């Protein structure tokens, strides 16, 4: 990013000013189309092309979100949804990495889990939701189980691919310098596989949020998905759109946070210097 | 023999399922024996219930996915090829990409009702962005040298787009479509579970509500297997389609 800014600054122009102007222009271009979209929403809704039921005005939706915030409903629902999504994600992350490690080290684990993973990964696991409800009921346990069930597959697959891709030279030199197997695993193999594993996490995290919302929509109760479904049952479309905006914001922040975490954790890795990830 | 050893864990699981239910280790209500599930499956094939609902579901998934592939692919390549399109659309894509698309289920119902239309719209909206991003990344990274040599050989801009950029975008585009394929099943089932009068999801929901769990298991596994089979068939086709790269 920095390289192009400097290169594009005209000669003799103070570099700082050019960079600033570039940033402002770029920032404006980035929000421009979003603003147009929001304005179009408000205009379409108030112009009478659609009924307020089909498309409530953005202003009404914002008022509703503000009301949710002041009454505290927003924080309860967001908190619950985030708690379920993150709890499921963390279990899937730890379990998935451990299972992936076991599968790349132990033949028995590989023999047993390989067909299960390769068949289970592409399956639409959400279809098992009624079975999970049958076994575990409709509360947090079944929601989080469903999230783990969905999110663990990308993590396992990414861990295996990552560990397979570790350069042999790294292993040889670590062993040569007297590292024990355990040290090799924790200090060489895992860090070297980290970029792949992070990619797996980056797939699993949005998936956790998707499944959290779906399970809440299906099982009811509190949470962003549940609140939206309640609004939908009462034909309260302002509530439905408010729910979508809230879920969109939460999802956006989650994905962004994960990208920042990746850059932090992989600051030593060549990819951190790759301009395309900036 | 090799395949037998490879897939033997699945057989072990199936045997464990049958035995634990037959021996009463778990309640047959929560887990009906595998053999009962199989016979329920055969009954449902015979009376056509599974087939008619299945055809509805597959039509919905396919229609939504096809729309997503065409429109998403064109958008992604346009974003990579024309800078203004990118400046306009990139922020919108960036905002909508992390939105869990299942949140749109109530809205699509508000707009198009309980039938096919709302499911197709949902699947289209949910599957478009992975395709767009795949096409965009693929087209953007098409090799400069190929573009240059095409240009120096006098290819027009459109010709270059079709002969150089689109083929080199293919692997990433096909990868995006694979993600979209998986998503289409997820969205299909969840939207049908929530509101539908036909389709796999509806069938699962109504069988579960009736307490005919062996039939419910049969449908659940049918959907899961179809999702798996669709992915494998897709992989085979893409391997064919990309044979020229090897």
PDB file of C-alpha atoms in Angstrom, chain A residues 14-266:
ATOM      1  CA  UNK A  14       5.066  17.106  -0.526  1.00  0.00           C
ATOM      2  CA  UNK A  15       4.838  13.426   0.130  1.00  0.00           C
ATOM      3  CA  UNK A  16       2.731  13.743   3.280  1.00  0.00           C
ATOM      4  CA  UNK A  17       0.096  15.931   1.659  1.00  0.00           C
ATOM      5  CA  UNK A  18      -0.128  13.596  -1.300  1.00  0.00           C
ATOM      6  CA  UNK A  19      -0.542  10.647   0.952  1.00  0.00           C
ATOM      7  CA  UNK A  20      -3.219  12.451   2.932  1.00  0.00           C
ATOM      8  CA  UNK A  21      -5.125  13.478  -0.174  1.00  0.00           C
ATOM      9  CA  UNK A  22      -4.894   9.923  -1.485  1.00  0.00           C
ATOM     10  CA  UNK A  23      -6.245   8.567   1.783  1.00  0.00           C
ATOM     11  CA  UNK A  24      -9.153  10.992   1.841  1.00  0.00           C
ATOM     12  CA  UNK A  25     -10.039  10.250  -1.778  1.00  0.00           C
ATOM     13  CA  UNK A  26      -9.752   6.537  -1.198  1.00  0.00           C
ATOM     14  CA  UNK A  27     -11.766   6.695   2.004  1.00  0.00           C
ATOM     15  CA  UNK A  28     -14.452   8.663   0.214  1.00  0.00           C
ATOM     16  CA  UNK A  29     -14.546   6.216  -2.686  1.00  0.00           C
ATOM     17  CA  UNK A  30     -14.910   3.381  -0.203  1.00  0.00           C
ATOM     18  CA  UNK A  31     -17.918   4.829   1.597  1.00  0.00           C
ATOM     19  CA  UNK A  32     -19.454   6.484  -1.459  1.00  0.00           C
ATOM     20  CA  UNK A  33     -21.286   3.475  -2.851  1.00  0.00           C
ATOM     21  CA  UNK A  34     -22.398   2.361   0.593  1.00  0.00           C
ATOM     22  CA  UNK A  35     -23.873   5.822   1.198  1.00  0.00           C
ATOM     23  CA  UNK A  36     -25.589   5.694  -2.198  1.00  0.00           C
ATOM     24  CA  UNK A  37     -27.026   2.308  -1.316  1.00  0.00           C
ATOM     25  CA  UNK A  38     -28.356   3.559   2.024  1.00  0.00           C
ATOM     26  CA  UNK A  39     -29.789   6.694   0.415  1.00  0.00           C
ATOM     27  CA  UNK A  40     -31.441   4.561  -2.273  1.00  0.00           C
ATOM     28  CA  UNK A  41     -32.962   2.395   0.442  1.00  0.00           C
ATOM     29  CA  UNK A  42     -34.442   5.416   2.250  1.00  0.00           C
ATOM     30  CA  UNK A  43     -35.647   6.957  -0.998  1.00  0.00           C
ATOM     31  CA  UNK A  44     -37.207   3.746  -2.337  1.00  0.00           C
ATOM     32  CA  UNK A  45     -38.952   3.072   0.952  1.00  0.00           C
ATOM     33  CA  UNK A  46     -40.418   6.568   1.310  1.00  0.00           C
ATOM     34  CA  UNK A  47     -41.327   6.958  -2.379  1.00  0.00           C
ATOM     35  CA  UNK A  48     -44.181   4.518  -2.033  1.00  0.00           C
ATOM     36  CA  UNK A  49     -42.899   1.966  -4.568  1.00  0.00           C
ATOM     37  CA  UNK A  50     -42.960  -0.609  -1.817  1.00  0.00           C
ATOM     38  CA  UNK A  51     -45.250  -0.928   1.139  1.00  0.00           C
ATOM     39  CA  UNK A  52     -43.639  -0.234   4.531  1.00  0.00           C
ATOM     40  CA  UNK A  53     -44.121  -3.941   5.207  1.00  0.00           C
ATOM     41  CA  UNK A  54     -41.986  -4.941   2.219  1.00  0.00           C
ATOM     42  CA  UNK A  55     -39.317  -2.309   2.769  1.00  0.00           C
ATOM     43  CA  UNK A  56     -39.439  -0.144   5.895  1.00  0.00           C
ATOM     44  CA  UNK A  57     -37.523   3.125   5.688  1.00  0.00           C
ATOM     45  CA  UNK A  58     -33.921   3.109   6.818  1.00  0.00           C
ATOM     46  CA  UNK A  59     -34.686   5.931   9.248  1.00  0.00           C
ATOM     47  CA  UNK A  60     -37.375   3.830  10.954  1.00  0.00           C
ATOM     48  CA  UNK A  61     -35.000   0.874  11.143  1.00  0.00           C
ATOM     49  CA  UNK A  62     -32.311   3.074  12.699  1.00  0.00           C
ATOM     50  CA  UNK A  63     -34.816   4.402  15.233  1.00  0.00           C
ATOM     51  CA  UNK A  64     -35.708   0.837  16.105  1.00  0.00           C
ATOM     52  CA  UNK A  65     -32.033  -0.120  16.492  1.00  0.00           C
ATOM     53  CA  UNK A  66     -31.522   2.909  18.730  1.00  0.00           C
ATOM     54  CA  UNK A  67     -34.505   1.802  20.811  1.00  0.00           C
ATOM     55  CA  UNK A  68     -32.991  -1.678  21.057  1.00  0.00           C
ATOM     56  CA  UNK A  69     -29.750  -0.120  22.254  1.00  0.00           C
ATOM     57  CA  UNK A  70     -31.335   2.124  24.878  1.00  0.00           C
ATOM     58  CA  UNK A  71     -33.542  -0.623  26.311  1.00  0.00           C
ATOM     59  CA  UNK A  72     -30.557  -2.956  26.432  1.00  0.00           C
ATOM     60  CA  UNK A  73     -32.204  -5.620  24.263  1.00  0.00           C
ATOM     61  CA  UNK A  74     -29.515  -5.123  21.663  1.00  0.00           C
ATOM     62  CA  UNK A  75     -26.755  -5.973  24.128  1.00  0.00           C
ATOM     63  CA  UNK A  76     -28.562  -9.001  25.537  1.00  0.00           C
ATOM     64  CA  UNK A  77     -29.261 -10.421  22.072  1.00  0.00           C
ATOM     65  CA  UNK A  78     -25.861  -9.589  20.608  1.00  0.00           C
ATOM     66  CA  UNK A  79     -24.145 -10.864  23.714  1.00  0.00           C
ATOM     67  CA  UNK A  80     -25.976 -14.181  23.594  1.00  0.00           C
ATOM     68  CA  UNK A  81     -25.405 -14.680  19.888  1.00  0.00           C
ATOM     69  CA  UNK A  82     -21.726 -13.792  20.225  1.00  0.00           C
ATOM     70  CA  UNK A  83     -21.371 -16.033  23.263  1.00  0.00           C
ATOM     71  CA  UNK A  84     -22.808 -19.021  21.376  1.00  0.00           C
ATOM     72  CA  UNK A  85     -20.886 -18.329  18.190  1.00  0.00           C
ATOM     73  CA  UNK A  86     -17.575 -17.740  19.983  1.00  0.00           C
ATOM     74  CA  UNK A  87     -17.978 -20.645  22.410  1.00  0.00           C
ATOM     75  CA  UNK A  88     -18.691 -22.961  19.495  1.00  0.00           C
ATOM     76  CA  UNK A  89     -15.876 -21.473  17.489  1.00  0.00           C
ATOM     77  CA  UNK A  90     -13.329 -21.833  20.304  1.00  0.00           C
ATOM     78  CA  UNK A  91     -14.260 -25.455  20.958  1.00  0.00           C
ATOM     79  CA  UNK A  92     -14.087 -26.161  17.236  1.00  0.00           C
ATOM     80  CA  UNK A  93     -10.755 -24.320  16.939  1.00  0.00           C
ATOM     81  CA  UNK A  94      -9.043 -26.147  19.795  1.00  0.00           C
ATOM     82  CA  UNK A  95     -10.648 -29.491  19.005  1.00  0.00           C
ATOM     83  CA  UNK A  96     -10.037 -29.131  15.302  1.00  0.00           C
ATOM     84  CA  UNK A  97      -6.346 -28.322  15.681  1.00  0.00           C
ATOM     85  CA  UNK A  98      -5.857 -31.175  18.141  1.00  0.00           C
ATOM     86  CA  UNK A  99      -7.711 -33.618  15.911  1.00  0.00           C
ATOM     87  CA  UNK A 100      -5.788 -32.424  12.874  1.00  0.00           C
ATOM     88  CA  UNK A 101      -2.515 -32.860  14.739  1.00  0.00           C
ATOM     89  CA  UNK A 102      -3.519 -36.314  15.913  1.00  0.00           C
ATOM     90  CA  UNK A 103      -4.497 -37.285  12.394  1.00  0.00           C
ATOM     91  CA  UNK A 104      -1.189 -36.200  10.958  1.00  0.00           C
ATOM     92  CA  UNK A 105       0.831 -38.019  13.634  1.00  0.00           C
ATOM     93  CA  UNK A 106      -1.071 -41.177  14.518  1.00  0.00           C
ATOM     94  CA  UNK A 107      -1.994 -43.711  11.908  1.00  0.00           C
ATOM     95  CA  UNK A 108      -4.942 -45.005  13.901  1.00  0.00           C
ATOM     96  CA  UNK A 109      -6.444 -41.555  14.198  1.00  0.00           C
ATOM     97  CA  UNK A 110      -5.897 -40.983  10.519  1.00  0.00           C
ATOM     98  CA  UNK A 111      -7.476 -44.300   9.577  1.00  0.00           C
ATOM     99  CA  UNK A 112     -10.526 -43.690  11.733  1.00  0.00           C
ATOM    100  CA  UNK A 113     -11.217 -40.002  11.096  1.00  0.00           C
ATOM    101  CA  UNK A 114     -10.102 -39.559   7.498  1.00  0.00           C
ATOM    102  CA  UNK A 115     -13.252 -40.991   5.851  1.00  0.00           C
ATOM    103  CA  UNK A 116     -15.450 -39.281   8.427  1.00  0.00           C
ATOM    104  CA  UNK A 117     -13.872 -35.898   7.729  1.00  0.00           C
ATOM    105  CA  UNK A 118     -13.833 -36.298   3.978  1.00  0.00           C
ATOM    106  CA  UNK A 119     -17.499 -37.268   3.908  1.00  0.00           C
ATOM    107  CA  UNK A 120     -18.615 -34.950   6.676  1.00  0.00           C
ATOM    108  CA  UNK A 121     -16.931 -31.785   5.403  1.00  0.00           C
ATOM    109  CA  UNK A 122     -19.069 -31.268   2.292  1.00  0.00           C
ATOM    110  CA  UNK A 123     -22.284 -32.409   3.972  1.00  0.00           C
ATOM    111  CA  UNK A 124     -24.897 -29.781   4.806  1.00  0.00           C
ATOM    112  CA  UNK A 125     -24.683 -30.411   8.542  1.00  0.00           C
ATOM    113  CA  UNK A 126     -27.547 -28.066   9.252  1.00  0.00           C
ATOM    114  CA  UNK A 127     -29.812 -30.928   8.146  1.00  0.00           C
ATOM    115  CA  UNK A 128     -28.869 -32.699  11.376  1.00  0.00           C
ATOM    116  CA  UNK A 129     -30.351 -29.878  13.425  1.00  0.00           C
ATOM    117  CA  UNK A 130     -33.629 -31.701  14.194  1.00  0.00           C
ATOM    118  CA  UNK A 131     -31.597 -34.695  15.356  1.00  0.00           C
ATOM    119  CA  UNK A 132     -29.530 -32.473  17.656  1.00  0.00           C
ATOM    120  CA  UNK A 133     -32.737 -30.912  18.997  1.00  0.00           C
ATOM    121  CA  UNK A 134     -34.107 -34.395  19.606  1.00  0.00           C
ATOM    122  CA  UNK A 135     -31.018 -35.319  21.619  1.00  0.00           C
ATOM    123  CA  UNK A 136     -30.087 -32.131  23.396  1.00  0.00           C
ATOM    124  CA  UNK A 137     -33.161 -29.919  23.464  1.00  0.00           C
ATOM    125  CA  UNK A 138     -33.412 -26.341  22.289  1.00  0.00           C
ATOM    126  CA  UNK A 139     -31.108 -24.511  24.676  1.00  0.00           C
ATOM    127  CA  UNK A 140     -27.491 -23.375  24.529  1.00  0.00           C
ATOM    128  CA  UNK A 141     -25.992 -26.862  24.599  1.00  0.00           C
ATOM    129  CA  UNK A 142     -27.640 -27.925  21.369  1.00  0.00           C
ATOM    130  CA  UNK A 143     -26.937 -24.597  19.673  1.00  0.00           C
ATOM    131  CA  UNK A 144     -23.262 -24.689  20.581  1.00  0.00           C
ATOM    132  CA  UNK A 145     -23.011 -28.375  19.639  1.00  0.00           C
ATOM    133  CA  UNK A 146     -24.418 -27.555  16.226  1.00  0.00           C
ATOM    134  CA  UNK A 147     -21.883 -24.737  15.808  1.00  0.00           C
ATOM    135  CA  UNK A 148     -18.983 -26.994  16.787  1.00  0.00           C
ATOM    136  CA  UNK A 149     -20.257 -29.695  14.456  1.00  0.00           C
ATOM    137  CA  UNK A 150     -20.220 -27.243  11.557  1.00  0.00           C
ATOM    138  CA  UNK A 151     -17.092 -25.236  12.333  1.00  0.00           C
ATOM    139  CA  UNK A 152     -14.710 -28.053  13.210  1.00  0.00           C
ATOM    140  CA  UNK A 153     -14.361 -29.453   9.689  1.00  0.00           C
ATOM    141  CA  UNK A 154     -12.577 -26.498   8.046  1.00  0.00           C
ATOM    142  CA  UNK A 155     -10.195 -26.308  11.023  1.00  0.00           C
ATOM    143  CA  UNK A 156      -9.284 -29.999  10.871  1.00  0.00           C
ATOM    144  CA  UNK A 157      -8.798 -29.889   7.107  1.00  0.00           C
ATOM    145  CA  UNK A 158      -6.665 -26.730   7.293  1.00  0.00           C
ATOM    146  CA  UNK A 159      -4.528 -28.145  10.109  1.00  0.00           C
ATOM    147  CA  UNK A 160      -3.792 -31.318   8.170  1.00  0.00           C
ATOM    148  CA  UNK A 161      -2.917 -29.407   5.004  1.00  0.00           C
ATOM    149  CA  UNK A 162      -0.787 -26.989   7.019  1.00  0.00           C
ATOM    150  CA  UNK A 163       1.165 -29.701   8.796  1.00  0.00           C
ATOM    151  CA  UNK A 164       1.708 -31.597   5.563  1.00  0.00           C
ATOM    152  CA  UNK A 165       3.130 -28.454   3.991  1.00  0.00           C
ATOM    153  CA  UNK A 166       5.790 -27.832   6.654  1.00  0.00           C
ATOM    154  CA  UNK A 167       9.216 -27.800   5.049  1.00  0.00           C
ATOM    155  CA  UNK A 168      11.289 -30.845   5.816  1.00  0.00           C
ATOM    156  CA  UNK A 169      14.427 -28.767   6.234  1.00  0.00           C
ATOM    157  CA  UNK A 170      12.850 -27.068   9.243  1.00  0.00           C
ATOM    158  CA  UNK A 171      12.134 -30.417  10.880  1.00  0.00           C
ATOM    159  CA  UNK A 172      15.562 -31.801  10.072  1.00  0.00           C
ATOM    160  CA  UNK A 173      17.390 -28.814  11.469  1.00  0.00           C
ATOM    161  CA  UNK A 174      15.249 -28.747  14.608  1.00  0.00           C
ATOM    162  CA  UNK A 175      15.901 -32.450  15.247  1.00  0.00           C
ATOM    163  CA  UNK A 176      19.530 -32.003  14.391  1.00  0.00           C
ATOM    164  CA  UNK A 177      19.839 -29.317  17.028  1.00  0.00           C
ATOM    165  CA  UNK A 178      18.466 -31.785  19.560  1.00  0.00           C
ATOM    166  CA  UNK A 179      14.831 -30.768  19.839  1.00  0.00           C
ATOM    167  CA  UNK A 180      12.560 -33.405  21.303  1.00  0.00           C
ATOM    168  CA  UNK A 181       9.525 -34.553  19.326  1.00  0.00           C
ATOM    169  CA  UNK A 182       7.234 -32.517  21.556  1.00  0.00           C
ATOM    170  CA  UNK A 183       9.338 -29.403  21.087  1.00  0.00           C
ATOM    171  CA  UNK A 184       9.432 -29.941  17.356  1.00  0.00           C
ATOM    172  CA  UNK A 185       5.647 -30.168  17.336  1.00  0.00           C
ATOM    173  CA  UNK A 186       4.927 -27.058  19.402  1.00  0.00           C
ATOM    174  CA  UNK A 187       7.820 -24.866  18.343  1.00  0.00           C
ATOM    175  CA  UNK A 188       8.332 -25.782  14.704  1.00  0.00           C
ATOM    176  CA  UNK A 189       5.415 -27.644  13.174  1.00  0.00           C
ATOM    177  CA  UNK A 190       2.573 -25.616  14.628  1.00  0.00           C
ATOM    178  CA  UNK A 191       4.023 -22.146  13.918  1.00  0.00           C
ATOM    179  CA  UNK A 192       4.982 -23.224  10.408  1.00  0.00           C
ATOM    180  CA  UNK A 193       1.449 -24.511   9.815  1.00  0.00           C
ATOM    181  CA  UNK A 194      -0.117 -21.410  11.378  1.00  0.00           C
ATOM    182  CA  UNK A 195      -0.936 -19.528   8.156  1.00  0.00           C
ATOM    183  CA  UNK A 196      -3.019 -22.465   6.920  1.00  0.00           C
ATOM    184  CA  UNK A 197      -4.611 -22.968  10.320  1.00  0.00           C
ATOM    185  CA  UNK A 198      -5.539 -19.283  10.474  1.00  0.00           C
ATOM    186  CA  UNK A 199      -7.166 -19.617   7.061  1.00  0.00           C
ATOM    187  CA  UNK A 200      -9.199 -22.481   8.489  1.00  0.00           C
ATOM    188  CA  UNK A 201     -10.191 -20.260  11.440  1.00  0.00           C
ATOM    189  CA  UNK A 202     -11.186 -17.530   9.020  1.00  0.00           C
ATOM    190  CA  UNK A 203     -13.567 -19.954   7.345  1.00  0.00           C
ATOM    191  CA  UNK A 204     -14.839 -21.366  10.631  1.00  0.00           C
ATOM    192  CA  UNK A 205     -15.593 -18.059  12.371  1.00  0.00           C
ATOM    193  CA  UNK A 206     -18.189 -16.675   9.923  1.00  0.00           C
ATOM    194  CA  UNK A 207     -19.605 -20.193   9.725  1.00  0.00           C
ATOM    195  CA  UNK A 208     -20.055 -20.162  13.512  1.00  0.00           C
ATOM    196  CA  UNK A 209     -22.016 -16.946  13.279  1.00  0.00           C
ATOM    197  CA  UNK A 210     -24.162 -18.295  10.434  1.00  0.00           C
ATOM    198  CA  UNK A 211     -25.012 -21.425  12.381  1.00  0.00           C
ATOM    199  CA  UNK A 212     -25.603 -19.437  15.589  1.00  0.00           C
ATOM    200  CA  UNK A 213     -28.141 -17.258  13.783  1.00  0.00           C
ATOM    201  CA  UNK A 214     -29.843 -20.211  12.065  1.00  0.00           C
ATOM    202  CA  UNK A 215     -30.136 -22.250  15.248  1.00  0.00           C
ATOM    203  CA  UNK A 216     -31.557 -19.239  17.068  1.00  0.00           C
ATOM    204  CA  UNK A 217     -34.046 -18.718  14.276  1.00  0.00           C
ATOM    205  CA  UNK A 218     -35.129 -22.347  14.457  1.00  0.00           C
ATOM    206  CA  UNK A 219     -35.109 -22.890  18.188  1.00  0.00           C
ATOM    207  CA  UNK A 220     -36.295 -19.468  19.280  1.00  0.00           C
ATOM    208  CA  UNK A 221     -35.372 -17.723  22.496  1.00  0.00           C
ATOM    209  CA  UNK A 222     -33.117 -14.737  22.830  1.00  0.00           C
ATOM    210  CA  UNK A 223     -30.262 -13.868  20.511  1.00  0.00           C
ATOM    211  CA  UNK A 224     -30.141 -11.851  17.303  1.00  0.00           C
ATOM    212  CA  UNK A 225     -31.638 -14.667  15.214  1.00  0.00           C
ATOM    213  CA  UNK A 226     -34.355 -15.375  17.747  1.00  0.00           C
ATOM    214  CA  UNK A 227     -35.322 -11.707  18.054  1.00  0.00           C
ATOM    215  CA  UNK A 228     -35.539 -11.473  14.283  1.00  0.00           C
ATOM    216  CA  UNK A 229     -37.733 -14.542  14.033  1.00  0.00           C
ATOM    217  CA  UNK A 230     -40.038 -13.168  16.719  1.00  0.00           C
ATOM    218  CA  UNK A 231     -40.329  -9.906  14.790  1.00  0.00           C
ATOM    219  CA  UNK A 232     -41.056 -11.882  11.637  1.00  0.00           C
ATOM    220  CA  UNK A 233     -43.839 -13.874  13.320  1.00  0.00           C
ATOM    221  CA  UNK A 234     -45.516 -10.648  14.361  1.00  0.00           C
ATOM    222  CA  UNK A 235     -45.131  -9.303  10.810  1.00  0.00           C
ATOM    223  CA  UNK A 236     -42.921  -6.566  12.250  1.00  0.00           C
ATOM    224  CA  UNK A 237     -40.700  -5.938   9.273  1.00  0.00           C
ATOM    225  CA  UNK A 238     -38.925  -2.975  10.901  1.00  0.00           C
ATOM    226  CA  UNK A 239     -37.728  -5.456  13.505  1.00  0.00           C
ATOM    227  CA  UNK A 240     -36.632  -7.913  10.803  1.00  0.00           C
ATOM    228  CA  UNK A 241     -34.584  -5.299   8.958  1.00  0.00           C
ATOM    229  CA  UNK A 242     -33.147  -4.000  12.226  1.00  0.00           C
ATOM    230  CA  UNK A 243     -32.058  -7.566  12.956  1.00  0.00           C
ATOM    231  CA  UNK A 244     -30.358  -7.861   9.571  1.00  0.00           C
ATOM    232  CA  UNK A 245     -28.465  -4.606  10.078  1.00  0.00           C
ATOM    233  CA  UNK A 246     -27.395  -5.672  13.569  1.00  0.00           C
ATOM    234  CA  UNK A 247     -26.263  -9.087  12.371  1.00  0.00           C
ATOM    235  CA  UNK A 248     -24.430  -7.497   9.436  1.00  0.00           C
ATOM    236  CA  UNK A 249     -22.527  -5.162  11.755  1.00  0.00           C
ATOM    237  CA  UNK A 250     -21.615  -7.968  14.159  1.00  0.00           C
ATOM    238  CA  UNK A 251     -20.486 -10.191  11.292  1.00  0.00           C
ATOM    239  CA  UNK A 252     -18.434  -7.424   9.738  1.00  0.00           C
ATOM    240  CA  UNK A 253     -16.643  -6.598  12.994  1.00  0.00           C
ATOM    241  CA  UNK A 254     -15.978 -10.282  13.674  1.00  0.00           C
ATOM    242  CA  UNK A 255     -14.402 -10.904  10.278  1.00  0.00           C
ATOM    243  CA  UNK A 256     -12.336  -7.710  10.549  1.00  0.00           C
ATOM    244  CA  UNK A 257     -11.125  -8.644  14.023  1.00  0.00           C
ATOM    245  CA  UNK A 258     -10.055 -12.029  12.744  1.00  0.00           C
ATOM    246  CA  UNK A 259      -8.105 -10.448   9.888  1.00  0.00           C
ATOM    247  CA  UNK A 260      -6.324  -8.127  12.339  1.00  0.00           C
ATOM    248  CA  UNK A 261      -5.542 -11.056  14.619  1.00  0.00           C
ATOM    249  CA  UNK A 262      -4.092 -12.918  11.658  1.00  0.00           C
ATOM    250  CA  UNK A 263      -1.818 -10.020  10.790  1.00  0.00           C
ATOM    251  CA  UNK A 264      -0.673  -9.785  14.414  1.00  0.00           C
ATOM    252  CA  UNK A 265      -0.001 -13.470  14.814  1.00  0.00           C
ATOM    253  CA  UNK A 266       1.726 -13.830  11.465  1.00  0.00           C
TER     254      UNK A 266
END
